[in-house]
Amino acid sequence: MSDDEWERWAALAERAAEPNAALDPRFLRPDRESSGGQLLVVAEEDDEWLGLVRVFSTNVSATLPIASYGTLEPSDLGPPYPLLDRAHAAEALTVIARGVRRLLHSGYLPLQGYPAFGPLAEAMQRLQRRPALGAIVVATNSAPWVDVHPGQYAPDERVFVAQTDPDHRSVNSRKELRRSARRLAEAGGGPLSLHDASDDPAAIDRFVAMQASGWKGDRDNGGYAVALDPERERAFRGKADAFRASGDLIVLELRAGTQLIYSHVYVVSGNVALGILDAYQHEYGRFSAGKLGRTAASAHLRHLPRLDAVNPGYYYYTDDEAMKVFPDRREFADIVVGVGVVPSLAVRLLPRAEKSPLLRKMLIAMSRADRFAMRALNGLQRRLKPKT
């Protein structure tokens, strides 16, 4: 990818109708340089990028093994919805859907974690009014979210009182959190405070070491610390450097006295912060260090003037107690877009196909025939294309 294309990508990320740091070039470029690339579908007009989505080889649904290309749901990145130019969202989404059919020979575009409300939802509604395009919601999910209510922070302030019993929690939960905070302060040797270490390059060194200090650093015990994989660590550090260079990295550290207890790394795109990774010093785990750290970090970001929202990155998280850390929820949907005459009609039958083996077989046969027709047509067009 040329430098010019990276610049057009970055410009799209800045004016996206729904910012998504997981599709920001500063986030994906280090991965691309490590893995050799990603499959991106781009809507382009007059050398300007109007939309982009990262797709993977997948099936239409868990019960319908029809080959397609669509978004997956990375557990540590939250909903992977596409970047769409705020002024041309519906047009960009339409071009992307048709591009998947034309370029990847797929009549279906499954989009997991697509916003159920807002400008992207409106773009989806407009897409469905276009010829030979259809879409259906196959599942919904309410994910943790933080709506920001700007507070009064001094621009150069870097140390804050750790807020560990926010008002959105129940009376009993706040009492338990205060008890855990007292125990953690006693164990750590001083009062709890939250430090903004965003401008400190050494903060990433501290994070990497701390994440590897406990079970996450033990590969034999299922550990997945970035320090265990040199390429993954290099990409993680590359992301941090890229976002720090533009002032869009946030690193929050919870300390007890002078002792580092917990750290959380966020990246910001379009005024929406995305939580990437967090970690706590393993010897303080029995004092609810992770819960207190996430609570303090979330409470701080909830009032940070530079932000509009925080995407914690927990989409399919199953720990109900951990979910309560975050004060808000946002609704998302898993949607299958049908592109072409046959797929646009077939998606309407997906709910019924879940219960009917005969209908499933019919849809699979129809989709295979449609895919064969696409390939045959593309082959014919290539043969008929004038030679230059």
GROMACS .gro file of C-alpha atoms in nm:
model
  388
    1MET     CA    1   0.000   0.000   0.000
    2SER     CA    2   0.139   0.339  -0.101
    3ASP     CA    3   0.185   0.635   0.135
    4ASP     CA    4  -0.089   0.815  -0.058
    5GLU     CA    5  -0.333   0.532   0.015
    6TRP     CA    6  -0.243   0.539   0.384
    7GLU     CA    7  -0.318   0.912   0.387
    8ARG     CA    8  -0.657   0.862   0.220
    9TRP     CA    9  -0.734   0.591   0.472
   10ALA     CA   10  -0.640   0.819   0.762
   11ALA     CA   11  -0.858   1.098   0.620
   12LEU     CA   12  -1.155   0.858   0.602
   13ALA     CA   13  -1.100   0.752   0.965
   14GLU     CA   14  -1.117   1.117   1.073
   15ARG     CA   15  -1.446   1.190   0.899
   16ALA     CA   16  -1.614   0.853   0.958
   17ALA     CA   17  -1.981   0.861   1.051
   18GLU     CA   18  -1.898   0.612   1.330
   19PRO     CA   19  -1.533   0.625   1.444
   20ASN     CA   20  -1.373   0.285   1.497
   21ALA     CA   21  -1.011   0.276   1.609
   22ALA     CA   22  -0.989  -0.095   1.520
   23LEU     CA   23  -1.006   0.008   1.152
   24ASP     CA   24  -0.781   0.312   1.188
   25PRO     CA   25  -0.464   0.279   0.976
   26ARG     CA   26  -0.253   0.358   1.283
   27PHE     CA   27  -0.397   0.045   1.440
   28LEU     CA   28  -0.384  -0.192   1.145
   29ARG     CA   29  -0.059  -0.083   0.977
   30PRO     CA   30   0.166  -0.253   1.237
   31ASP     CA   31  -0.037  -0.575   1.197
   32ARG     CA   32  -0.016  -0.549   0.818
   33GLU     CA   33   0.360  -0.510   0.835
   34SER     CA   34   0.385  -0.819   1.058
   35SER     CA   35   0.141  -1.053   0.886
   36GLY     CA   36   0.187  -0.942   0.527
   37GLY     CA   37  -0.157  -0.790   0.479
   38GLN     CA   38  -0.529  -0.792   0.543
   39LEU     CA   39  -0.828  -0.823   0.314
   40LEU     CA   40  -0.983  -0.477   0.293
   41VAL     CA   41  -1.276  -0.375   0.075
   42VAL     CA   42  -1.269  -0.005  -0.009
   43ALA     CA   43  -1.529   0.228  -0.161
   44GLU     CA   44  -1.348   0.492  -0.363
   45GLU     CA   45  -1.451   0.790  -0.575
   46ASP     CA   46  -1.222   1.041  -0.747
   47ASP     CA   47  -0.920   0.913  -0.548
   48GLU     CA   48  -1.106   0.970  -0.219
   49TRP     CA   49  -1.187   0.680   0.011
   50LEU     CA   50  -1.554   0.685   0.116
   51GLY     CA   51  -1.573   0.354   0.301
   52LEU     CA   52  -1.368   0.061   0.423
   53VAL     CA   53  -1.426  -0.271   0.596
   54ARG     CA   54  -1.194  -0.557   0.684
   55VAL     CA   55  -1.336  -0.893   0.582
   56PHE     CA   56  -1.250  -1.257   0.640
   57SER     CA   57  -1.351  -1.584   0.481
   58THR     CA   58  -1.652  -1.707   0.678
   59ASN     CA   59  -1.997  -1.864   0.647
   60VAL     CA   60  -2.328  -1.683   0.616
   61SER     CA   61  -2.424  -1.808   0.964
   62ALA     CA   62  -2.339  -2.078   1.216
   63THR     CA   63  -2.609  -2.307   1.076
   64LEU     CA   64  -2.585  -2.214   0.708
   65PRO     CA   65  -2.248  -2.323   0.560
   66ILE     CA   66  -2.257  -2.093   0.260
   67ALA     CA   67  -1.911  -1.951   0.188
   68SER     CA   68  -1.893  -1.574   0.213
   69TYR     CA   69  -1.674  -1.285   0.322
   70GLY     CA   70  -1.764  -1.072   0.622
   71THR     CA   71  -1.652  -0.930   0.953
   72LEU     CA   72  -1.549  -1.144   1.247
   73GLU     CA   73  -1.577  -1.053   1.613
   74PRO     CA   74  -1.235  -1.011   1.774
   75SER     CA   75  -1.293  -1.049   2.148
   76ASP     CA   76  -1.048  -0.774   2.240
   77LEU     CA   77  -1.157  -0.512   1.985
   78GLY     CA   78  -1.531  -0.479   2.025
   79PRO     CA   79  -1.770  -0.441   1.732
   80PRO     CA   80  -1.581  -0.428   1.397
   81TYR     CA   81  -1.828  -0.209   1.207
   82PRO     CA   82  -1.703  -0.044   0.885
   83LEU     CA   83  -1.571   0.307   0.836
   84LEU     CA   84  -1.818   0.506   0.625
   85ASP     CA   85  -1.783   0.868   0.520
   86ARG     CA   86  -2.041   1.065   0.720
   87ALA     CA   87  -2.159   1.251   0.408
   88HIS     CA   88  -2.185   0.940   0.186
   89ALA     CA   89  -2.250   0.655   0.429
   90ALA     CA   90  -2.526   0.475   0.237
   91GLU     CA   91  -2.348   0.510  -0.096
   92ALA     CA   92  -2.020   0.380   0.051
   93LEU     CA   93  -2.191   0.082   0.214
   94THR     CA   94  -2.363  -0.002  -0.114
   95VAL     CA   95  -2.034   0.012  -0.307
   96ILE     CA   96  -1.868  -0.213  -0.045
   97ALA     CA   97  -2.148  -0.471  -0.063
   98ARG     CA   98  -2.142  -0.479  -0.443
   99GLY     CA   99  -1.764  -0.488  -0.440
  100VAL     CA  100  -1.767  -0.803  -0.225
  101ARG     CA  101  -1.988  -0.968  -0.487
  102ARG     CA  102  -1.789  -0.849  -0.787
  103LEU     CA  103  -1.438  -0.898  -0.649
  104LEU     CA  104  -1.480  -1.189  -0.408
  105HIS     CA  105  -1.767  -1.370  -0.583
  106SER     CA  106  -1.974  -1.366  -0.265
  107GLY     CA  107  -2.344  -1.288  -0.270
  108TYR     CA  108  -2.349  -1.238   0.106
  109LEU     CA  109  -2.182  -0.994   0.342
  110PRO     CA  110  -2.225  -1.092   0.710
  111LEU     CA  111  -2.159  -0.792   0.936
  112GLN     CA  112  -2.120  -0.876   1.304
  113GLY     CA  113  -2.148  -0.604   1.566
  114TYR     CA  114  -2.314  -0.348   1.339
  115PRO     CA  115  -2.469  -0.047   1.521
  116ALA     CA  116  -2.844  -0.093   1.566
  117PHE     CA  117  -2.904   0.282   1.587
  118GLY     CA  118  -2.734   0.591   1.449
  119PRO     CA  119  -2.589   0.691   1.111
  120LEU     CA  120  -2.467   0.342   1.015
  121ALA     CA  121  -2.808   0.194   1.091
  122GLU     CA  122  -2.964   0.463   0.871
  123ALA     CA  123  -2.717   0.377   0.594
  124MET     CA  124  -2.821   0.011   0.618
  125GLN     CA  125  -3.189   0.108   0.587
  126ARG     CA  126  -3.114   0.309   0.274
  127LEU     CA  127  -2.908   0.023   0.129
  128GLN     CA  128  -3.208  -0.208   0.152
  129ARG     CA  129  -3.409   0.024  -0.073
  130ARG     CA  130  -3.158  -0.026  -0.356
  131PRO     CA  131  -3.220  -0.279  -0.636
  132ALA     CA  132  -3.101  -0.637  -0.573
  133LEU     CA  133  -2.988  -0.560  -0.218
  134GLY     CA  134  -3.142  -0.698   0.098
  135ALA     CA  135  -3.048  -0.741   0.462
  136ILE     CA  136  -3.177  -0.914   0.772
  137VAL     CA  137  -3.084  -0.905   1.140
  138VAL     CA  138  -2.992  -1.253   1.263
  139ALA     CA  139  -2.890  -1.163   1.620
  140THR     CA  140  -2.863  -0.867   1.857
  141ASN     CA  141  -2.633  -0.785   2.145
  142SER     CA  142  -2.618  -0.518   2.414
  143ALA     CA  143  -2.252  -0.432   2.471
  144PRO     CA  144  -2.082  -0.221   2.740
  145TRP     CA  145  -2.031   0.140   2.642
  146VAL     CA  146  -1.941   0.470   2.808
  147ASP     CA  147  -2.118   0.790   2.707
  148VAL     CA  148  -1.895   1.083   2.799
  149HIS     CA  149  -2.023   1.373   3.009
  150PRO     CA  150  -1.732   1.622   3.003
  151GLY     CA  151  -1.600   1.732   3.340
  152GLN     CA  152  -1.351   1.988   3.464
  153TYR     CA  153  -0.997   1.858   3.415
  154ALA     CA  154  -0.698   2.091   3.402
  155PRO     CA  155  -0.513   2.045   3.069
  156ASP     CA  156  -0.181   1.966   3.239
  157GLU     CA  157  -0.324   1.752   3.520
  158ARG     CA  158  -0.175   1.403   3.528
  159VAL     CA  159  -0.255   1.260   3.873
  160PHE     CA  160  -0.611   1.208   3.997
  161VAL     CA  161  -0.790   1.063   4.294
  162ALA     CA  162  -0.896   0.711   4.192
  163GLN     CA  163  -1.275   0.693   4.168
  164THR     CA  164  -1.350   0.337   4.272
  165ASP     CA  165  -1.718   0.361   4.374
  166PRO     CA  166  -1.898   0.544   4.091
  167ASP     CA  167  -2.258   0.649   4.141
  168HIS     CA  168  -2.401   0.416   3.875
  169ARG     CA  169  -2.322   0.114   4.093
  170SER     CA  170  -2.561  -0.022   4.356
  171VAL     CA  171  -2.523   0.061   4.726
  172ASN     CA  172  -2.393  -0.287   4.808
  173SER     CA  173  -2.151  -0.286   4.512
  174ARG     CA  174  -2.009   0.052   4.614
  175LYS     CA  175  -1.961  -0.072   4.971
  176GLU     CA  176  -1.773  -0.378   4.842
  177LEU     CA  177  -1.559  -0.166   4.610
  178ARG     CA  178  -1.465   0.070   4.895
  179ARG     CA  179  -1.368  -0.229   5.109
  180SER     CA  180  -1.151  -0.372   4.830
  181ALA     CA  181  -0.992  -0.030   4.773
  182ARG     CA  182  -0.896  -0.003   5.141
  183ARG     CA  183  -0.741  -0.351   5.137
  184LEU     CA  184  -0.551  -0.275   4.816
  185ALA     CA  185  -0.421   0.056   4.956
  186GLU     CA  186  -0.299  -0.122   5.269
  187ALA     CA  187  -0.128  -0.396   5.065
  188GLY     CA  188   0.031  -0.146   4.827
  189GLY     CA  189   0.150   0.093   5.095
  190GLY     CA  190  -0.046   0.409   5.015
  191PRO     CA  191  -0.368   0.570   4.888
  192LEU     CA  192  -0.499   0.482   4.544
  193SER     CA  193  -0.438   0.731   4.266
  194LEU     CA  194  -0.487   0.727   3.889
  195HIS     CA  195  -0.201   0.849   3.670
  196ASP     CA  196  -0.223   0.959   3.308
  197ALA     CA  197   0.098   0.817   3.160
  198SER     CA  198  -0.003   0.872   2.798
  199ASP     CA  199   0.303   1.085   2.715
  200ASP     CA  200   0.551   0.853   2.887
  201PRO     CA  201   0.708   0.602   2.640
  202ALA     CA  202   0.818   0.391   2.937
  203ALA     CA  203   0.453   0.330   3.025
  204ILE     CA  204   0.434   0.068   2.750
  205ASP     CA  205   0.747  -0.102   2.888
  206ARG     CA  206   0.581  -0.113   3.229
  207PHE     CA  207   0.261  -0.250   3.078
  208VAL     CA  208   0.434  -0.529   2.886
  209ALA     CA  209   0.631  -0.636   3.194
  210MET     CA  210   0.325  -0.625   3.420
  211GLN     CA  211   0.105  -0.822   3.181
  212ALA     CA  212   0.366  -1.096   3.171
  213SER     CA  213   0.412  -1.100   3.550
  214GLY     CA  214   0.123  -1.338   3.625
  215TRP     CA  215  -0.058  -1.624   3.454
  216LYS     CA  216  -0.084  -1.427   3.129
  217GLY     CA  217   0.292  -1.466   3.098
  218ASP     CA  218   0.274  -1.843   3.145
  219ARG     CA  219   0.223  -2.001   2.804
  220ASP     CA  220   0.170  -2.347   2.957
  221ASN     CA  221  -0.116  -2.210   3.168
  222GLY     CA  222  -0.300  -2.050   2.876
  223GLY     CA  223  -0.117  -1.718   2.901
  224TYR     CA  224  -0.142  -1.477   2.610
  225ALA     CA  225   0.075  -1.182   2.715
  226VAL     CA  226   0.215  -0.985   2.422
  227ALA     CA  227   0.566  -1.052   2.556
  228LEU     CA  228   0.525  -1.421   2.465
  229ASP     CA  229   0.513  -1.342   2.092
  230PRO     CA  230   0.785  -1.111   1.953
  231GLU     CA  231   0.579  -1.021   1.643
  232ARG     CA  232   0.268  -0.945   1.847
  233GLU     CA  233   0.470  -0.735   2.090
  234ARG     CA  234   0.632  -0.546   1.804
  235ALA     CA  235   0.289  -0.473   1.651
  236PHE     CA  236   0.148  -0.365   1.990
  237ARG     CA  237   0.435  -0.124   2.044
  238GLY     CA  238   0.394   0.002   1.686
  239LYS     CA  239   0.029   0.084   1.751
  240ALA     CA  240   0.116   0.266   2.073
  241ASP     CA  241   0.389   0.469   1.901
  242ALA     CA  242   0.161   0.563   1.609
  243PHE     CA  243  -0.124   0.683   1.829
  244ARG     CA  244   0.108   0.859   2.074
  245ALA     CA  245   0.267   1.051   1.786
  246SER     CA  246  -0.069   1.211   1.709
  247GLY     CA  247  -0.171   1.256   2.073
  248ASP     CA  248  -0.428   0.978   2.054
  249LEU     CA  249  -0.283   0.726   2.299
  250ILE     CA  250  -0.422   0.707   2.652
  251VAL     CA  251  -0.245   0.502   2.919
  252LEU     CA  252  -0.398   0.508   3.266
  253GLU     CA  253  -0.212   0.358   3.562
  254LEU     CA  254  -0.359   0.282   3.905
  255ARG     CA  255  -0.108   0.315   4.188
  256ALA     CA  256  -0.118   0.246   4.560
  257GLY     CA  257   0.127   0.496   4.703
  258THR     CA  258   0.420   0.459   4.463
  259GLN     CA  259   0.344   0.097   4.374
  260LEU     CA  260   0.213   0.032   4.023
  261ILE     CA  261  -0.098  -0.186   4.048
  262TYR     CA  262  -0.283  -0.174   3.714
  263SER     CA  263  -0.255  -0.027   3.364
  264HIS     CA  264  -0.502   0.015   3.076
  265VAL     CA  265  -0.409   0.112   2.720
  266TYR     CA  266  -0.659   0.297   2.497
  267VAL     CA  267  -0.634   0.441   2.146
  268VAL     CA  268  -0.852   0.725   2.019
  269SER     CA  269  -1.000   0.772   1.673
  270GLY     CA  270  -1.257   1.039   1.595
  271ASN     CA  271  -1.300   1.126   1.967
  272VAL     CA  272  -1.398   0.768   2.057
  273ALA     CA  273  -1.155   0.576   2.277
  274LEU     CA  274  -1.112   0.201   2.228
  275GLY     CA  275  -0.975  -0.010   2.512
  276ILE     CA  276  -0.706  -0.243   2.376
  277LEU     CA  277  -0.549  -0.425   2.670
  278ASP     CA  278  -0.530  -0.399   3.047
  279ALA     CA  279  -0.323  -0.576   3.310
  280TYR     CA  280  -0.256  -0.578   3.683
  281GLN     CA  281   0.043  -0.675   3.894
  282HIS     CA  282  -0.027  -1.039   3.973
  283GLU     CA  283   0.049  -1.029   4.347
  284TYR     CA  284  -0.237  -0.782   4.398
  285GLY     CA  285  -0.497  -0.991   4.216
  286ARG     CA  286  -0.661  -1.110   4.538
  287PHE     CA  287  -0.748  -0.749   4.622
  288SER     CA  288  -0.969  -0.708   4.311
  289ALA     CA  289  -0.696  -0.507   4.141
  290GLY     CA  290  -0.841  -0.561   3.792
  291LYS     CA  291  -1.194  -0.461   3.891
  292LEU     CA  292  -1.075  -0.151   4.079
  293GLY     CA  293  -0.843  -0.051   3.793
  294ARG     CA  294  -1.114  -0.084   3.528
  295THR     CA  295  -1.358   0.104   3.751
  296ALA     CA  296  -1.118   0.394   3.810
  297ALA     CA  297  -1.017   0.416   3.444
  298SER     CA  298  -1.378   0.406   3.320
  299ALA     CA  299  -1.488   0.667   3.573
  300HIS     CA  300  -1.205   0.898   3.464
  301LEU     CA  301  -1.270   0.863   3.091
  302ARG     CA  302  -1.642   0.915   3.143
  303HIS     CA  303  -1.570   1.282   3.212
  304LEU     CA  304  -1.270   1.344   2.983
  305PRO     CA  305  -1.356   1.652   2.770
  306ARG     CA  306  -1.169   1.536   2.458
  307LEU     CA  307  -1.388   1.226   2.419
  308ASP     CA  308  -1.740   1.164   2.293
  309ALA     CA  309  -1.756   0.799   2.402
  310VAL     CA  310  -1.553   0.499   2.514
  311ASN     CA  311  -1.579   0.156   2.355
  312PRO     CA  312  -1.444  -0.077   2.630
  313GLY     CA  313  -1.388  -0.354   2.374
  314TYR     CA  314  -1.595  -0.611   2.564
  315TYR     CA  315  -1.856  -0.734   2.317
  316TYR     CA  316  -1.926  -1.099   2.393
  317TYR     CA  317  -1.796  -1.075   2.750
  318THR     CA  318  -1.978  -1.315   2.982
  319ASP     CA  319  -1.864  -1.190   3.325
  320ASP     CA  320  -2.172  -1.002   3.451
  321GLU     CA  321  -1.985  -0.848   3.743
  322ALA     CA  322  -1.713  -0.713   3.515
  323MET     CA  323  -1.977  -0.570   3.279
  324LYS     CA  324  -2.121  -0.361   3.564
  325VAL     CA  325  -1.803  -0.153   3.566
  326PHE     CA  326  -1.931   0.032   3.261
  327PRO     CA  327  -2.226   0.269   3.310
  328ASP     CA  328  -2.388   0.248   2.966
  329ARG     CA  329  -2.487  -0.002   2.699
  330ARG     CA  330  -2.510   0.018   2.323
  331GLU     CA  331  -2.717  -0.203   2.096
  332PHE     CA  332  -2.553  -0.388   1.807
  333ALA     CA  333  -2.684  -0.634   1.552
  334ASP     CA  334  -2.541  -0.918   1.346
  335ILE     CA  335  -2.668  -0.855   0.992
  336VAL     CA  336  -2.644  -1.056   0.672
  337VAL     CA  337  -2.654  -0.847   0.354
  338GLY     CA  338  -2.766  -1.023   0.037
  339VAL     CA  339  -2.611  -0.882  -0.281
  340GLY     CA  340  -2.766  -0.977  -0.613
  341VAL     CA  341  -3.112  -1.096  -0.714
  342VAL     CA  342  -3.090  -1.444  -0.560
  343PRO     CA  343  -2.906  -1.355  -0.236
  344SER     CA  344  -3.121  -1.046  -0.169
  345LEU     CA  345  -3.428  -1.272  -0.178
  346ALA     CA  346  -3.259  -1.559   0.007
  347VAL     CA  347  -3.165  -1.353   0.315
  348ARG     CA  348  -3.533  -1.303   0.389
  349LEU     CA  349  -3.563  -1.679   0.435
  350LEU     CA  350  -3.275  -1.715   0.681
  351PRO     CA  351  -3.490  -1.716   0.999
  352ARG     CA  352  -3.712  -1.989   0.855
  353ALA     CA  353  -3.408  -2.184   0.734
  354GLU     CA  354  -3.289  -2.213   1.094
  355LYS     CA  355  -3.585  -2.447   1.159
  356SER     CA  356  -3.618  -2.617   0.822
  357PRO     CA  357  -3.348  -2.860   0.695
  358LEU     CA  358  -3.521  -2.870   0.357
  359LEU     CA  359  -3.513  -2.492   0.322
  360ARG     CA  360  -3.148  -2.487   0.426
  361LYS     CA  361  -3.060  -2.733   0.151
  362MET     CA  362  -3.253  -2.523  -0.099
  363LEU     CA  363  -3.073  -2.202   0.001
  364ILE     CA  364  -2.734  -2.374  -0.016
  365ALA     CA  365  -2.811  -2.503  -0.366
  366MET     CA  366  -2.938  -2.162  -0.483
  367SER     CA  367  -2.631  -1.986  -0.342
  368ARG     CA  368  -2.388  -2.231  -0.504
  369ALA     CA  369  -2.561  -2.183  -0.839
  370ASP     CA  370  -2.543  -1.805  -0.794
  371ARG     CA  371  -2.171  -1.823  -0.709
  372PHE     CA  372  -2.105  -2.042  -1.016
  373ALA     CA  373  -2.295  -1.793  -1.235
  374MET     CA  374  -2.088  -1.502  -1.095
  375ARG     CA  375  -1.762  -1.677  -1.175
  376ALA     CA  376  -1.879  -1.775  -1.521
  377LEU     CA  377  -1.989  -1.420  -1.597
  378ASN     CA  378  -1.661  -1.274  -1.473
  379GLY     CA  379  -1.468  -1.523  -1.688
  380LEU     CA  380  -1.673  -1.428  -1.993
  381GLN     CA  381  -1.621  -1.059  -1.930
  382ARG     CA  382  -1.243  -1.109  -1.904
  383ARG     CA  383  -1.238  -1.294  -2.238
  384LEU     CA  384  -1.447  -1.025  -2.408
  385LYS     CA  385  -1.248  -0.737  -2.265
  386PRO     CA  386  -1.064  -0.556  -2.547
  387LYS     CA  387  -0.690  -0.602  -2.545
  388THR     CA  388  -0.480  -0.286  -2.529
   0.00000   0.00000   0.00000
